[in-house]
Amino acid sequence: MSDQDGKKPLGLSGGARAGTVKQSFARGRTNNVVVETKRKRVSVPKPGAQSAAAVNAQGGKQASTTDAEMDRRLKALQAAKAREAEDTERRAREEQERDEERKRRREEIEAKEREEKEREELLKQKAEDDKRRQEEAREARNRPAADAVTPETAPTADKPDRTRNLGPDARPARNDAPRKREDDSGKPKGGGERRGGKLTVNQALRGGEGGRQRSLASMRRKQERQRRGGPSTPQEKVMRTVQLPETIVVSELANRMSERVAAVVKSLMQSGLMVTQNEVLDADTAELIIEEFGHKVQRVSEADVEQVIDTIEDKDEDLVERAPVITIMGHVDHGKTSLLDAIRKTKVVSGEAGGITQHIGAYQVDVNGKTLSFLDTPGHAAFTSMRARGAQVTDIVVLVVAADDQVMPQTVEAINHAKAAKVPMIIAINKMDRPGADPQKVRTDLLQHEVIVEAMSGEVQDVEVSAVTGEGLDKLLEAIALQAEILELKANPNRAAEAAVIEAQLDVGRGPVATVLVQNGTLRRGDIFVVGEQWGKVRALIDDQGQRVEEAGPSVPVEVLGLSGTPGAGDVLNVVETEAQAREISEYRQQAAKDKRAAAGAATTLDQMMAKVKEDQNVSELPILVKADVQGSAEAILQAMEKIGNDEVRVRVLHSGVGAITESDITLAEASGAPVIGFNVRANAPARAAANQKGVEIRYYSVIYDMVDDIRDAASGLLSAEIKETFIGYAEIREVFKVTGVGNVAGCLVTEGVAQRNAGVRLLRDDVVIHEGTLKTLKRFKDEVKEVQSGQECGMAFERYEDIRKGDVIEIFTRQEVERTLEAD
């Protein structure tokens, strides 16, 4: 039977057109496939013909087709044929382009393979030549010295060795060169492209055995990149100036050089340093690496990060007039805040616990079209540093002294702060409405502290005022305005802001909040700043009325939100350009502060360390934890705690912070057995539960007087009781008797006072104390008695002591324990 079994081959019937399609595969392989395509049947309507639907629509009558309709149909048919011809031509053109592309790629691959084969042959030939030269060198060494050089073989000036400088291709082939083993097909056995044996590390590094070859996929990728981006030209290396600090991390060094981290690590390993990208290098090692990569080195110190803070000298034409900053200072309860209330027409005192100011308040007041910035400082002794900060940031100090009182210690302290800051003073003699007011006595007392008012031919202005009745307030404001005009206060608002932190606190809802007084420039919302060891971005500015503002100019007090942490009161706020600069300065300051604390806490010598340990053994400590509402209060409490104690007892603050009492504070207090002191703050719910469970005492205070008194009383309980001796009599030994079972007994005469059996005694010999103890027995004749009066004789025996002689004197005294207390400063 035939293969078709009498049947026709499978194909399209009628109207089919035969053709071929060329398929392409990998490595240049192709295949031709025979296909048949069926022509599309195009029906051309006959003239005069009409569809059945049209006939029915016309009532069964046949209508003839118009010439215009026939023309449109013929044009549509011609257009369809034209499109089909264009498609056929386009497909043929694309197929031809694909064939040319495949041919070009195949030729490139074949050319690359030929180059690789030629390179392999050259490397193999070079290896054979090296091997042959080594064999010749060995034969020359083994040959006798006489035969080593012959006239025929020696190169001379007439017959130079012309093959010395030729390449491996120009050197004549030797007949005795080892020939490759060939199989029956004449090709080298094992294939010309395979490498015999295992590849060793040395061969790979030296390029022996033909060296490593790039894969075909790698070459294709390279060619594809060249086609997309044109010919690859090596870019010229950019030489940079690298700023090198004292220490630097390897990854940061690579980043500053714009080099790959792996390349830097490799260079360090070649230098003998086995490091990773997170290792820290010293400046000398990093400098060698930078020079090795061809860059320049610029040594910088870590302190240079502070140089980004602008210290620009303002020009006179840029300065504009600013509002004066006035600080109200004076002794506690002399009426500072009440006087400011009368000026502001508000009630700030009612908001302070105990009626005393415990924070620095910053306010602005408009007087006759002029703005005045006021700072109200506490007057209690614990707030010394807060008063000092108030004097440092102010232009004018208003010293409030009560007319019915005298110049008190805090008044003197305020005077000293103002003099140290070289700030002019205005004396406000307050409480003139009191019956016992004597302003002249106040002026006279101020003379003792070198403060001479105008009423006594001095230069310091003094005004008699009353915060209750409002008497003299207008005169006080006029004196402030006059002093401000004399000072000619100016600032440049068109520069980066610089401000002083008046107060800082940790708010539960708003986070760290700092009250600052802008001294120069303008602080705007969105500014990036660094303040002390903290940094941040101004999220919001709130004025003294509680309103949000977009900016704050010179002499304007505002609250700043957006800090990374709570800064210290008195820190300086500086605006910088970028967050990276602010973060870098903050990290540097934190590290410097940590190093300073570590250096201060470390003993310099072993003797000092041992002395400190011995000293601590003799001192009793009262540990406490302190949490306050604002930074200034915490600082004042710390200073007050340092003053409590003496050589035997002291108060040790384990931890102080700003904000509510947390569970971690309770844990620390439990570990150290310390109470937790909360000043105007409270413990949160987890902290209260932990305190109840662990038995930790939490004490809340809102007035610093009460807190200091309680801590002083608690510290007094650690004092050892004082032993008070009371002399009661003398006795003289007249005879010494030996009594069996008792020992030596002194026959004495009480010469002064009285002798008691339970009293303490000292034995004096030539007015030198040779023994101190107690009496074992006291007898009058043969009877035991409790005491013997002066002028009577008695017998005495000492407890565990018998070295008594005639003529010794016995001093008799009693001991009494007296509780001690710490005196207030």
PDB file of N, CA and C in Angstrom, residues 692-758:
ATOM      1  N   ASN A 692       2.102  50.631  93.861  1.00  0.00           N
ATOM      2  CA  ASN A 692       1.342  49.913  94.884  1.00  0.00           C
ATOM      3  C   ASN A 692       1.821  48.471  95.027  1.00  0.00           C
ATOM      4  N   GLN A 693       2.170  47.862  93.909  1.00  0.00           N
ATOM      5  CA  GLN A 693       2.609  46.469  93.948  1.00  0.00           C
ATOM      6  C   GLN A 693       3.998  46.327  94.566  1.00  0.00           C
ATOM      7  N   LYS A 694       4.897  47.264  94.259  1.00  0.00           N
ATOM      8  CA  LYS A 694       6.278  47.150  94.717  1.00  0.00           C
ATOM      9  C   LYS A 694       6.551  47.930  95.997  1.00  0.00           C
ATOM     10  N   GLY A 695       5.569  48.649  96.500  1.00  0.00           N
ATOM     11  CA  GLY A 695       5.749  49.373  97.745  1.00  0.00           C
ATOM     12  C   GLY A 695       6.637  50.599  97.626  1.00  0.00           C
ATOM     13  N   VAL A 696       6.599  51.284  96.492  1.00  0.00           N
ATOM     14  CA  VAL A 696       7.407  52.487  96.286  1.00  0.00           C
ATOM     15  C   VAL A 696       6.573  53.705  96.677  1.00  0.00           C
ATOM     16  N   GLU A 697       7.167  54.593  97.475  1.00  0.00           N
ATOM     17  CA  GLU A 697       6.460  55.784  97.931  1.00  0.00           C
ATOM     18  C   GLU A 697       6.551  56.890  96.886  1.00  0.00           C
ATOM     19  N   ILE A 698       5.423  57.493  96.568  1.00  0.00           N
ATOM     20  CA  ILE A 698       5.366  58.630  95.643  1.00  0.00           C
ATOM     21  C   ILE A 698       4.848  59.835  96.423  1.00  0.00           C
ATOM     22  N   ARG A 699       5.587  60.925  96.386  1.00  0.00           N
ATOM     23  CA  ARG A 699       5.172  62.144  97.073  1.00  0.00           C
ATOM     24  C   ARG A 699       4.990  63.247  96.040  1.00  0.00           C
ATOM     25  N   TYR A 700       3.868  63.962  96.160  1.00  0.00           N
ATOM     26  CA  TYR A 700       3.554  65.034  95.225  1.00  0.00           C
ATOM     27  C   TYR A 700       3.702  66.380  95.942  1.00  0.00           C
ATOM     28  N   TYR A 701       4.292  67.337  95.231  1.00  0.00           N
ATOM     29  CA  TYR A 701       4.461  68.683  95.767  1.00  0.00           C
ATOM     30  C   TYR A 701       4.124  69.695  94.671  1.00  0.00           C
ATOM     31  N   SER A 702       3.634  70.842  95.114  1.00  0.00           N
ATOM     32  CA  SER A 702       3.399  71.951  94.195  1.00  0.00           C
ATOM     33  C   SER A 702       4.088  73.222  94.661  1.00  0.00           C
ATOM     34  N   VAL A 703       4.636  73.214  95.872  1.00  0.00           N
ATOM     35  CA  VAL A 703       5.381  74.357  96.408  1.00  0.00           C
ATOM     36  C   VAL A 703       6.761  73.858  96.802  1.00  0.00           C
ATOM     37  N   ILE A 704       7.774  74.540  96.338  1.00  0.00           N
ATOM     38  CA  ILE A 704       9.125  74.054  96.559  1.00  0.00           C
ATOM     39  C   ILE A 704       9.532  74.173  98.023  1.00  0.00           C
ATOM     40  N   TYR A 705       8.927  75.106  98.782  1.00  0.00           N
ATOM     41  CA  TYR A 705       9.231  75.215 100.213  1.00  0.00           C
ATOM     42  C   TYR A 705       8.936  73.889 100.919  1.00  0.00           C
ATOM     43  N   ASP A 706       7.717  73.378 100.715  1.00  0.00           N
ATOM     44  CA  ASP A 706       7.298  72.156 101.401  1.00  0.00           C
ATOM     45  C   ASP A 706       8.194  70.985 101.039  1.00  0.00           C
ATOM     46  N   MET A 707       8.546  70.875  99.760  1.00  0.00           N
ATOM     47  CA  MET A 707       9.373  69.756  99.328  1.00  0.00           C
ATOM     48  C   MET A 707      10.756  69.796  99.987  1.00  0.00           C
ATOM     49  N   VAL A 708      11.393  70.972 100.007  1.00  0.00           N
ATOM     50  CA  VAL A 708      12.722  71.093 100.604  1.00  0.00           C
ATOM     51  C   VAL A 708      12.676  70.769 102.088  1.00  0.00           C
ATOM     52  N   ASP A 709      11.631  71.229 102.794  1.00  0.00           N
ATOM     53  CA  ASP A 709      11.522  70.961 104.232  1.00  0.00           C
ATOM     54  C   ASP A 709      11.352  69.465 104.501  1.00  0.00           C
ATOM     55  N   ASP A 710      10.516  68.794 103.720  1.00  0.00           N
ATOM     56  CA  ASP A 710      10.307  67.360 103.939  1.00  0.00           C
ATOM     57  C   ASP A 710      11.567  66.559 103.664  1.00  0.00           C
ATOM     58  N   ILE A 711      12.274  66.892 102.600  1.00  0.00           N
ATOM     59  CA  ILE A 711      13.511  66.170 102.286  1.00  0.00           C
ATOM     60  C   ILE A 711      14.554  66.413 103.375  1.00  0.00           C
ATOM     61  N   ARG A 712      14.604  67.625 103.904  1.00  0.00           N
ATOM     62  CA  ARG A 712      15.562  67.920 104.976  1.00  0.00           C
ATOM     63  C   ARG A 712      15.230  67.110 106.230  1.00  0.00           C
ATOM     64  N   ASP A 713      13.928  66.993 106.552  1.00  0.00           N
ATOM     65  CA  ASP A 713      13.546  66.199 107.723  1.00  0.00           C
ATOM     66  C   ASP A 713      13.879  64.722 107.523  1.00  0.00           C
ATOM     67  N   ALA A 714      13.648  64.221 106.300  1.00  0.00           N
ATOM     68  CA  ALA A 714      13.971  62.815 106.035  1.00  0.00           C
ATOM     69  C   ALA A 714      15.472  62.570 106.132  1.00  0.00           C
ATOM     70  N   ALA A 715      16.269  63.510 105.635  1.00  0.00           N
ATOM     71  CA  ALA A 715      17.721  63.351 105.711  1.00  0.00           C
ATOM     72  C   ALA A 715      18.203  63.473 107.151  1.00  0.00           C
ATOM     73  N   SER A 716      17.513  64.261 107.970  1.00  0.00           N
ATOM     74  CA  SER A 716      17.905  64.381 109.374  1.00  0.00           C
ATOM     75  C   SER A 716      17.738  63.063 110.106  1.00  0.00           C
ATOM     76  N   GLY A 717      16.789  62.229 109.675  1.00  0.00           N
ATOM     77  CA  GLY A 717      16.606  60.931 110.315  1.00  0.00           C
ATOM     78  C   GLY A 717      17.783  60.000 110.114  1.00  0.00           C
ATOM     79  N   LEU A 718      18.635  60.271 109.133  1.00  0.00           N
ATOM     80  CA  LEU A 718      19.825  59.446 108.908  1.00  0.00           C
ATOM     81  C   LEU A 718      20.992  59.854 109.783  1.00  0.00           C
ATOM     82  N   LEU A 719      20.885  60.992 110.431  1.00  0.00           N
ATOM     83  CA  LEU A 719      21.973  61.441 111.303  1.00  0.00           C
ATOM     84  C   LEU A 719      22.038  60.557 112.542  1.00  0.00           C
ATOM     85  N   SER A 720      23.249  60.200 112.938  1.00  0.00           N
ATOM     86  CA  SER A 720      23.424  59.454 114.182  1.00  0.00           C
ATOM     87  C   SER A 720      23.163  60.382 115.361  1.00  0.00           C
ATOM     88  N   ALA A 721      22.575  59.803 116.411  1.00  0.00           N
ATOM     89  CA  ALA A 721      22.227  60.620 117.575  1.00  0.00           C
ATOM     90  C   ALA A 721      23.490  61.164 118.242  1.00  0.00           C
ATOM     91  N   GLU A 722      23.395  62.371 118.709  1.00  0.00           N
ATOM     92  CA  GLU A 722      24.534  63.007 119.378  1.00  0.00           C
ATOM     93  C   GLU A 722      24.595  62.550 120.837  1.00  0.00           C
ATOM     94  N   ILE A 723      25.780  62.112 121.296  1.00  0.00           N
ATOM     95  CA  ILE A 723      25.985  61.668 122.678  1.00  0.00           C
ATOM     96  C   ILE A 723      26.428  62.872 123.505  1.00  0.00           C
ATOM     97  N   LYS A 724      25.599  63.234 124.471  1.00  0.00           N
ATOM     98  CA  LYS A 724      25.900  64.381 125.310  1.00  0.00           C
ATOM     99  C   LYS A 724      26.334  63.891 126.697  1.00  0.00           C
ATOM    100  N   GLU A 725      27.514  64.323 127.133  1.00  0.00           N
ATOM    101  CA  GLU A 725      28.047  63.929 128.440  1.00  0.00           C
ATOM    102  C   GLU A 725      27.764  65.019 129.466  1.00  0.00           C
ATOM    103  N   THR A 726      27.374  64.560 130.692  1.00  0.00           N
ATOM    104  CA  THR A 726      27.126  65.497 131.797  1.00  0.00           C
ATOM    105  C   THR A 726      28.004  65.093 132.985  1.00  0.00           C
ATOM    106  N   PHE A 727      28.884  66.011 133.415  1.00  0.00           N
ATOM    107  CA  PHE A 727      29.764  65.722 134.551  1.00  0.00           C
ATOM    108  C   PHE A 727      28.950  65.749 135.838  1.00  0.00           C
ATOM    109  N   ILE A 728      29.190  64.698 136.702  1.00  0.00           N
ATOM    110  CA  ILE A 728      28.418  64.659 137.968  1.00  0.00           C
ATOM    111  C   ILE A 728      29.312  64.594 139.212  1.00  0.00           C
ATOM    112  N   GLY A 729      30.619  64.246 139.082  1.00  0.00           N
ATOM    113  CA  GLY A 729      31.426  64.239 140.301  1.00  0.00           C
ATOM    114  C   GLY A 729      32.840  63.720 140.107  1.00  0.00           C
ATOM    115  N   TYR A 730      33.686  63.940 141.173  1.00  0.00           N
ATOM    116  CA  TYR A 730      35.054  63.436 141.237  1.00  0.00           C
ATOM    117  C   TYR A 730      35.210  62.627 142.520  1.00  0.00           C
ATOM    118  N   ALA A 731      36.099  61.618 142.462  1.00  0.00           N
ATOM    119  CA  ALA A 731      36.453  60.834 143.651  1.00  0.00           C
ATOM    120  C   ALA A 731      37.956  60.569 143.627  1.00  0.00           C
ATOM    121  N   GLU A 732      38.603  60.594 144.832  1.00  0.00           N
ATOM    122  CA  GLU A 732      40.043  60.381 144.949  1.00  0.00           C
ATOM    123  C   GLU A 732      40.294  59.046 145.638  1.00  0.00           C
ATOM    124  N   ILE A 733      41.222  58.226 145.043  1.00  0.00           N
ATOM    125  CA  ILE A 733      41.540  56.914 145.619  1.00  0.00           C
ATOM    126  C   ILE A 733      42.508  57.121 146.779  1.00  0.00           C
ATOM    127  N   ARG A 734      42.117  56.671 148.018  1.00  0.00           N
ATOM    128  CA  ARG A 734      42.965  56.792 149.206  1.00  0.00           C
ATOM    129  C   ARG A 734      43.712  55.494 149.479  1.00  0.00           C
ATOM    130  N   GLU A 735      43.075  54.335 149.236  1.00  0.00           N
ATOM    131  CA  GLU A 735      43.707  53.044 149.479  1.00  0.00           C
ATOM    132  C   GLU A 735      43.223  52.056 148.432  1.00  0.00           C
ATOM    133  N   VAL A 736      44.040  50.983 148.232  1.00  0.00           N
ATOM    134  CA  VAL A 736      43.677  49.917 147.309  1.00  0.00           C
ATOM    135  C   VAL A 736      43.657  48.620 148.107  1.00  0.00           C
ATOM    136  N   PHE A 737      42.527  47.877 148.088  1.00  0.00           N
ATOM    137  CA  PHE A 737      42.366  46.653 148.839  1.00  0.00           C
ATOM    138  C   PHE A 737      42.208  45.477 147.856  1.00  0.00           C
ATOM    139  N   LYS A 738      42.739  44.307 148.300  1.00  0.00           N
ATOM    140  CA  LYS A 738      42.608  43.082 147.529  1.00  0.00           C
ATOM    141  C   LYS A 738      41.469  42.293 148.137  1.00  0.00           C
ATOM    142  N   VAL A 739      40.388  42.053 147.411  1.00  0.00           N
ATOM    143  CA  VAL A 739      39.212  41.345 147.902  1.00  0.00           C
ATOM    144  C   VAL A 739      39.044  40.063 147.100  1.00  0.00           C
ATOM    145  N   THR A 740      38.916  38.943 147.825  1.00  0.00           N
ATOM    146  CA  THR A 740      38.777  37.646 147.159  1.00  0.00           C
ATOM    147  C   THR A 740      37.465  37.608 146.393  1.00  0.00           C
ATOM    148  N   GLY A 741      37.539  37.154 145.143  1.00  0.00           N
ATOM    149  CA  GLY A 741      36.355  37.031 144.308  1.00  0.00           C
ATOM    150  C   GLY A 741      35.964  38.320 143.609  1.00  0.00           C
ATOM    151  N   VAL A 742      36.547  39.450 144.014  1.00  0.00           N
ATOM    152  CA  VAL A 742      36.218  40.734 143.389  1.00  0.00           C
ATOM    153  C   VAL A 742      37.427  41.330 142.692  1.00  0.00           C
ATOM    154  N   GLY A 743      38.591  41.234 143.263  1.00  0.00           N
ATOM    155  CA  GLY A 743      39.793  41.827 142.723  1.00  0.00           C
ATOM    156  C   GLY A 743      40.169  43.063 143.500  1.00  0.00           C
ATOM    157  N   ASN A 744      40.858  43.983 142.824  1.00  0.00           N
ATOM    158  CA  ASN A 744      41.279  45.219 143.475  1.00  0.00           C
ATOM    159  C   ASN A 744      40.083  46.147 143.638  1.00  0.00           C
ATOM    160  N   VAL A 745      39.953  46.682 144.865  1.00  0.00           N
ATOM    161  CA  VAL A 745      38.879  47.610 145.189  1.00  0.00           C
ATOM    162  C   VAL A 745      39.516  48.888 145.699  1.00  0.00           C
ATOM    163  N   ALA A 746      39.022  50.020 145.170  1.00  0.00           N
ATOM    164  CA  ALA A 746      39.571  51.314 145.547  1.00  0.00           C
ATOM    165  C   ALA A 746      38.748  51.898 146.671  1.00  0.00           C
ATOM    166  N   GLY A 747      39.468  52.272 147.768  1.00  0.00           N
ATOM    167  CA  GLY A 747      38.810  53.020 148.820  1.00  0.00           C
ATOM    168  C   GLY A 747      38.889  54.497 148.486  1.00  0.00           C
ATOM    169  N   CYS A 748      37.735  55.119 148.218  1.00  0.00           N
ATOM    170  CA  CYS A 748      37.709  56.476 147.641  1.00  0.00           C
ATOM    171  C   CYS A 748      36.989  57.441 148.571  1.00  0.00           C
ATOM    172  N   LEU A 749      37.278  58.728 148.307  1.00  0.00           N
ATOM    173  CA  LEU A 749      36.577  59.817 148.946  1.00  0.00           C
ATOM    174  C   LEU A 749      36.001  60.702 147.836  1.00  0.00           C
ATOM    175  N   VAL A 750      34.656  60.838 147.842  1.00  0.00           N
ATOM    176  CA  VAL A 750      33.998  61.679 146.844  1.00  0.00           C
ATOM    177  C   VAL A 750      34.307  63.126 147.191  1.00  0.00           C
ATOM    178  N   THR A 751      35.087  63.775 146.340  1.00  0.00           N
ATOM    179  CA  THR A 751      35.519  65.147 146.611  1.00  0.00           C
ATOM    180  C   THR A 751      34.592  66.198 146.003  1.00  0.00           C
ATOM    181  N   GLU A 752      33.814  65.814 144.981  1.00  0.00           N
ATOM    182  CA  GLU A 752      32.955  66.800 144.300  1.00  0.00           C
ATOM    183  C   GLU A 752      31.792  66.079 143.661  1.00  0.00           C
ATOM    184  N   GLY A 753      30.629  66.652 143.760  1.00  0.00           N
ATOM    185  CA  GLY A 753      29.453  66.101 143.110  1.00  0.00           C
ATOM    186  C   GLY A 753      28.972  64.837 143.784  1.00  0.00           C
ATOM    187  N   VAL A 754      28.597  63.847 142.954  1.00  0.00           N
ATOM    188  CA  VAL A 754      28.028  62.609 143.451  1.00  0.00           C
ATOM    189  C   VAL A 754      28.540  61.454 142.602  1.00  0.00           C
ATOM    190  N   ALA A 755      28.679  60.284 143.210  1.00  0.00           N
ATOM    191  CA  ALA A 755      29.097  59.063 142.508  1.00  0.00           C
ATOM    192  C   ALA A 755      27.888  58.169 142.350  1.00  0.00           C
ATOM    193  N   GLN A 756      27.593  57.715 141.101  1.00  0.00           N
ATOM    194  CA  GLN A 756      26.454  56.837 140.819  1.00  0.00           C
ATOM    195  C   GLN A 756      26.953  55.530 140.243  1.00  0.00           C
ATOM    196  N   ARG A 757      26.238  54.428 140.590  1.00  0.00           N
ATOM    197  CA  ARG A 757      26.709  53.109 140.198  1.00  0.00           C
ATOM    198  C   ARG A 757      26.585  52.890 138.686  1.00  0.00           C
ATOM    199  N   ASN A 758      25.577  53.405 138.008  1.00  0.00           N
ATOM    200  CA  ASN A 758      25.381  53.171 136.570  1.00  0.00           C
ATOM    201  C   ASN A 758      26.058  54.222 135.697  1.00  0.00           C
TER     202      ASN A 758
END
